Amino acid sequence: MYACDEERMRDLIETFSKFGDTGHGGVTRYALSAEDAQARAEFIRRMEAIGAVIEADDLANMYATLPGTDASAKRIVMGSHADSVRNGGNYDGILGVMSAMEVLTTVAREGIAHRHPLTAMIWTNEEGSLYPPSMMCSGITCYDWLPEAVKGGFRYDDMMASRAIDGPARTFGEALAEFPYRGDAERRISPEKACCYFETHIEQGPILEEAGCELGVVDCVIGMFMYRIRFLGETTHAGTFPMPRRRDAFYAASEALRHLHDRLDALDVDDLVYTTGEVTCHPNVHTCVPDVFEFTLDVRHEDPAVIERARDVVLSLTERTWAGCSCEVELAWQRDTTPFDARLRGFVEDACERAGVSHMPIHSGAGHDAQFAAYMLPTTMIFVQSRAGLSHCEREHSSVRHCAEGATVMLNAALSADAALA
Amino acid sequence: MYACDEERMRDLIETFSKFGDTGHGGVTRYALSAEDAQARAEFIRRMEAIGAVIEADDLANMYATLPGTDASAKRIVMGSHADSVRNGGNYDGILGVMSAMEVLTTVAREGIAHRHPLTAMIWTNEEGSLYPPSMMCSGITCYDWLPEAVKGGFRYDDMMASRAIDGPARTFGEALAEFPYRGDAERRISPEKACCYFETHIEQGPILEEAGCELGVVDCVIGMFMYRIRFLGETTHAGTFPMPRRRDAFYAASEALRHLHDRLDALDVDDLVYTTGEVTCHPNVHTCVPDVFEFTLDVRHEDPAVIERARDVVLSLTERTWAGCSCEVELAWQRDTTPFDARLRGFVEDACERAGVSHMPIHSGAGHDAQFAAYMLPTTMIFVQSRAGLSHCEREHSSVRHCAEGATVMLNAALSADAALA
């Protein structure tokens, strides 16, 4: 039973929070930006200092490896992403990188023996906040193992051609070609090189905090779909057109939204989450009745049967008119529930027990690089409590103590894997 | 009983439709644009050809006057606006200008005697589609007579500083300084110069067409208010935050919108119109619960007591939460019902009867220059049937026959005024 160091974790958090510091608590650290490069440089500096061997692959994924006693054994990999959303926090993604760094540092400092090489890694462009889509480089790296339905979104040429949604016009490929930390495709993580993958991440929800649990033993990334739901009416002048004849697409959408809430709630399924986050209104002029109104619907649940029942509700919206308006729906994307490896989860649970850290099983509602890695390697995640469940905002926070506990549990789970795996 | 000429009206409509022709049925003819200047040049050409005296004032409002037999009598003015919205139609505003031109042309061609001078006029920038606000130049011209509550929106310096909302950065004042048709402020229409004002305009609604009436005898511009109604929630991640705890501002708005419809409909008032045309959603990202959602509410009715009852409904929204979100409202603007002159309306009705044109009393739901002129001079409007009630779009249409009838009725009403007014 080994323990990571809380003061080293505090120092890591404070150091990495400087790269892309917005000046009001959080960071903007886009993939392949100068700030991302700063974070990579710090990773290299600290990992070289403990004797780790640094590599990068063609996607600028980065690896720091402490060799084990068995030269033929495959790597136990731990990591996450270093990029952030705009005005994001100091924990989403980077905590997993820092935790992996702290695991390797503890192993090196305390001379902990291990058979398998231990690798800390950084995945490039998990957020897709400058170059969509999210999970771009884990998608490319794990491409050959992805389900057919998912592959289509991660073709290499399409990813290289992804255009920056902000700032100077540039593609991901162009930015990658100029990034100082690139290597060979041979360096990519793969089942030939690695035997398992652990990712520590903040929960990004309030469940652990409310349950009074410090850590979550993640059992899966839950399945989801996203639809665009569109209402078509007629635009007429605000002052001159009689009410009974109007076909107001915004009002239609609001009727359908309430119906959607009622029908999805009536499925009476625990843990079903659904979100209508993005709207479009046309012509969006105060003196005109809206003739087109669209909202996105993001639905997530671990049980595929529930996802299908929810989908039936969505499709049923098109079978009638709403306030005189027609309704059409368009599937934007979807993913199946991705279970994590039971054996690795057992190592994590066991490490929590031995460390005396309170824990509970939990699903991941959000997508992570681990979700794609799980198609390729035995994979699991460890969640650290998020204060008030806030994430993707500068107020995102997890205590240093919880962060250090997460690293401690990952260290001990990795050592269990080292003992148990071939 | 005199009649205007349908072929001349057809020729006017076809000619003016060229200035700013979009190529798909309508026009984009912004105030003070090259297209606006083309329309002014055509007005001058045709009016000079019948012997009218042309003037322009400092706001580029334009006047064409046929002197009457009584040199001391004040002008009977007829007109409307020549500017359009983007991708607008060939009738909104310009029909009133063409009708006034056709009235003067008929008087000149047929040698109809009249005591009072007869003036056709063009108001600059009624639409406010490039330089807000709408009715800018009638607002400035009639400023001294406007109610206090309205004046604040039309101060001269503010109007000159109005910035173009599209295209090259420019203020209205800058564009005005470069416009070829400008004269002295002394030339502005005023109660010293004019004794009454008639404006012919398309209905922009479906009521006349549905009632089978060719023309509308407009009795008032109905009162209105516009509020911004805002809901404040909390943004959390789509995948990770439990449903019962969410405070979704978009969902809150949809609940309140339905409540608003129910309460306003329950007032059980004929002809109450209300429109929620413009929405704003933040952060408007499909993976985030909306934390701010706002919609505009435009309410119109001729009875001030009804407007106040509607206002009470709006204000009541702030007295409770909606799906856990708070609600705030902000008055954007309002106007009182502006009645038109009863005597002038009588002349119009009488002219309809004598011309054998079907007619009905009707309110104007939309604002017009006539609304501000009515504070300064006896004023009334004549509505021409709008096909399908469409306006502010390229499919806007009124038949040549109805347009000619509108001009005929305005001619005869003006001649009645000529006989009756001092």
XYZ file of N, CA, C and O in Angstrom, chain B residues 327-387:
244
model
N -37.261 34.622 -13.102
C -37.695 35.329 -14.299
C -37.592 36.831 -14.076
O -38.039 37.334 -13.042
N -36.995 37.529 -15.043
C -37.001 38.983 -14.996
C -37.524 39.510 -16.324
O -37.383 38.861 -17.352
N -38.166 40.679 -16.265
C -38.701 41.270 -17.494
C -38.200 42.699 -17.626
O -37.952 43.374 -16.620
N -38.054 43.141 -18.853
C -37.514 44.467 -19.139
C -38.325 45.073 -20.284
O -38.406 44.477 -21.359
N -38.936 46.238 -20.026
C -39.696 46.913 -21.079
C -38.724 47.480 -22.111
O -37.828 48.239 -21.770
N -38.894 47.100 -23.379
C -38.025 47.620 -24.434
C -38.621 48.912 -24.995
O -37.927 49.899 -25.169
N -39.913 48.890 -25.337
C -40.604 50.132 -25.700
C -42.107 49.912 -25.731
O -42.579 48.789 -25.579
N -42.809 51.005 -25.941
C -44.262 50.924 -26.039
C -44.787 52.154 -26.758
O -44.072 53.145 -26.902
N -46.035 52.073 -27.255
C -46.688 53.250 -27.834
C -48.171 53.179 -27.480
O -48.729 52.092 -27.338
N -48.775 54.338 -27.376
C -50.223 54.387 -27.141
C -50.955 54.219 -28.465
O -50.414 54.527 -29.522
N -52.209 53.801 -28.385
C -53.079 53.787 -29.568
C -53.174 55.207 -30.120
O -53.373 56.166 -29.365
N -52.961 55.346 -31.399
C -53.038 56.659 -32.052
C -54.269 56.686 -32.956
O -54.266 56.033 -34.005
N -55.302 57.397 -32.562
C -56.504 57.446 -33.400
C -56.272 58.353 -34.606
O -55.523 59.336 -34.514
N -56.905 58.016 -35.709
C -56.833 58.890 -36.874
C -58.027 59.855 -36.870
O -58.944 59.744 -36.048
N -57.948 60.845 -37.755
C -58.928 61.937 -37.733
C -60.293 61.473 -38.261
O -60.382 60.956 -39.381
N -61.308 61.683 -37.458
C -62.646 61.178 -37.804
C -63.178 61.810 -39.082
O -63.816 61.144 -39.901
N -62.909 63.082 -39.257
C -63.454 63.752 -40.437
C -62.788 63.212 -41.703
O -63.454 62.918 -42.697
N -61.475 63.062 -41.656
C -60.768 62.519 -42.821
C -61.220 61.100 -43.118
O -61.375 60.705 -44.277
N -61.441 60.343 -42.042
C -61.942 58.972 -42.236
C -63.290 59.001 -42.939
O -63.575 58.163 -43.802
N -64.086 59.966 -42.570
C -65.393 60.117 -43.216
C -65.243 60.389 -44.702
O -65.994 59.849 -45.522
N -64.261 61.218 -45.066
C -64.030 61.509 -46.492
C -63.627 60.240 -47.237
O -64.041 60.006 -48.382
N -62.800 59.428 -46.558
C -62.340 58.186 -47.196
C -63.514 57.234 -47.395
O -63.692 56.657 -48.476
N -64.308 57.072 -46.360
C -65.465 56.158 -46.438
C -66.408 56.612 -47.556
O -66.879 55.798 -48.362
N -66.660 57.867 -47.566
C -67.545 58.441 -48.571
C -66.985 58.212 -49.977
O -67.711 57.860 -50.905
N -65.685 58.385 -50.119
C -65.058 58.168 -51.427
C -65.183 56.699 -51.838
O -65.389 56.394 -53.014
N -65.062 55.789 -50.879
C -65.243 54.357 -51.189
C -66.657 54.107 -51.690
O -66.858 53.395 -52.691
N -67.624 54.686 -50.979
C -69.016 54.491 -51.370
C -69.251 54.976 -52.788
O -69.829 54.268 -53.616
N -68.796 56.189 -53.052
C -69.038 56.784 -54.373
C -68.306 56.031 -55.467
O -68.785 55.927 -56.585
N -67.157 55.457 -55.143
C -66.407 54.703 -56.153
C -66.911 53.270 -56.283
O -66.434 52.518 -57.148
N -67.828 52.867 -55.419
C -68.339 51.496 -55.473
C -67.283 50.474 -55.067
O -67.274 49.336 -55.547
N -66.414 50.884 -54.153
C -65.340 49.990 -53.707
C -65.711 49.425 -52.337
O -66.076 50.179 -51.432
N -65.644 48.101 -52.180
C -65.992 47.497 -50.880
C -64.943 47.892 -49.847
O -63.748 47.974 -50.150
N -65.410 48.156 -48.643
C -64.516 48.692 -47.616
C -65.014 48.300 -46.241
O -66.165 47.911 -46.061
N -64.136 48.380 -45.266
C -64.513 48.125 -43.872
C -63.581 48.922 -42.974
O -62.466 49.253 -43.386
N -64.033 49.210 -41.761
C -63.110 49.864 -40.832
C -62.062 48.842 -40.390
O -62.355 47.650 -40.295
N -60.858 49.305 -40.129
C -59.789 48.379 -39.747
C -58.747 49.132 -38.920
O -58.562 50.337 -39.096
N -58.110 48.413 -37.996
C -57.012 49.013 -37.237
C -55.698 48.732 -37.951
O -55.577 47.708 -38.654
N -54.693 49.559 -37.724
C -53.359 49.219 -38.183
C -52.591 48.595 -37.029
O -52.443 49.201 -35.965
N -52.156 47.367 -37.229
C -51.328 46.709 -36.217
C -49.877 47.165 -36.316
O -49.140 47.172 -35.340
N -49.487 47.553 -37.496
C -48.097 47.972 -37.705
C -47.970 49.480 -37.542
O -48.942 50.217 -37.717
N -46.764 49.914 -37.230
C -46.483 51.337 -37.146
C -46.242 51.924 -38.518
O -45.818 51.216 -39.428
N -46.557 53.211 -38.687
C -46.347 53.907 -39.950
C -45.957 55.345 -39.659
O -46.204 55.842 -38.548
N -45.415 56.025 -40.678
C -45.135 57.451 -40.518
C -46.410 58.201 -40.128
O -46.359 59.165 -39.356
N -47.550 57.743 -40.646
C -48.833 58.394 -40.344
C -49.114 58.447 -38.848
O -49.798 59.337 -38.350
N -48.589 57.470 -38.136
C -48.803 57.399 -36.699
C -48.182 58.604 -36.006
O -48.776 59.177 -35.094
N -46.984 59.000 -36.430
C -46.344 60.179 -35.842
C -46.946 61.455 -36.416
O -47.167 62.432 -35.695
N -47.270 61.444 -37.727
C -47.897 62.627 -38.339
C -49.196 62.974 -37.625
O -49.540 64.148 -37.487
N -49.897 61.920 -37.129
C -51.202 62.143 -36.485
C -51.096 62.989 -35.224
O -52.082 63.589 -34.793
N -49.889 63.035 -34.608
C -49.729 63.896 -33.427
C -49.635 65.365 -33.831
O -49.820 66.257 -33.007
N -49.353 65.586 -35.116
C -49.023 66.927 -35.584
C -50.130 67.528 -36.462
O -50.308 68.750 -36.480
N -50.817 66.675 -37.222
C -51.801 67.104 -38.221
C -52.973 66.145 -38.212
O -52.782 64.969 -37.904
N -54.143 66.569 -38.643
C -55.204 65.592 -38.941
C -54.683 64.608 -39.982
O -54.153 65.027 -41.027
N -54.818 63.345 -39.673
C -54.195 62.299 -40.493
C -55.121 61.108 -40.591
O -55.871 60.808 -39.655
N -55.072 60.403 -41.711
C -55.681 59.084 -41.757
C -54.965 58.222 -42.776
O -54.121 58.707 -43.542
N -55.300 56.921 -42.755
C -54.694 55.962 -43.663
C -55.768 55.187 -44.421
O -56.895 55.032 -43.946
N -55.388 54.711 -45.581
C -56.219 53.829 -46.401
C -55.425 52.546 -46.593
O -54.251 52.606 -46.982
N -56.035 51.403 -46.295
C -55.352 50.130 -46.502
C -55.825 49.477 -47.783
O -57.021 49.477 -48.101
N -54.871 48.895 -48.478
C -55.154 48.119 -49.680
C -54.964 46.644 -49.334
O -54.016 46.288 -48.613
N -55.832 45.802 -49.842
C -55.792 44.366 -49.564
C -54.418 43.755 -49.840
O -53.819 44.011 -50.892
N -53.906 42.938 -48.922
C -52.632 42.214 -49.080
C -52.937 40.755 -49.373
O -53.651 40.112 -48.612
N -52.369 40.256 -50.464
C -52.621 38.845 -50.781
C -52.031 37.963 -49.694
O -50.828 38.053 -49.389
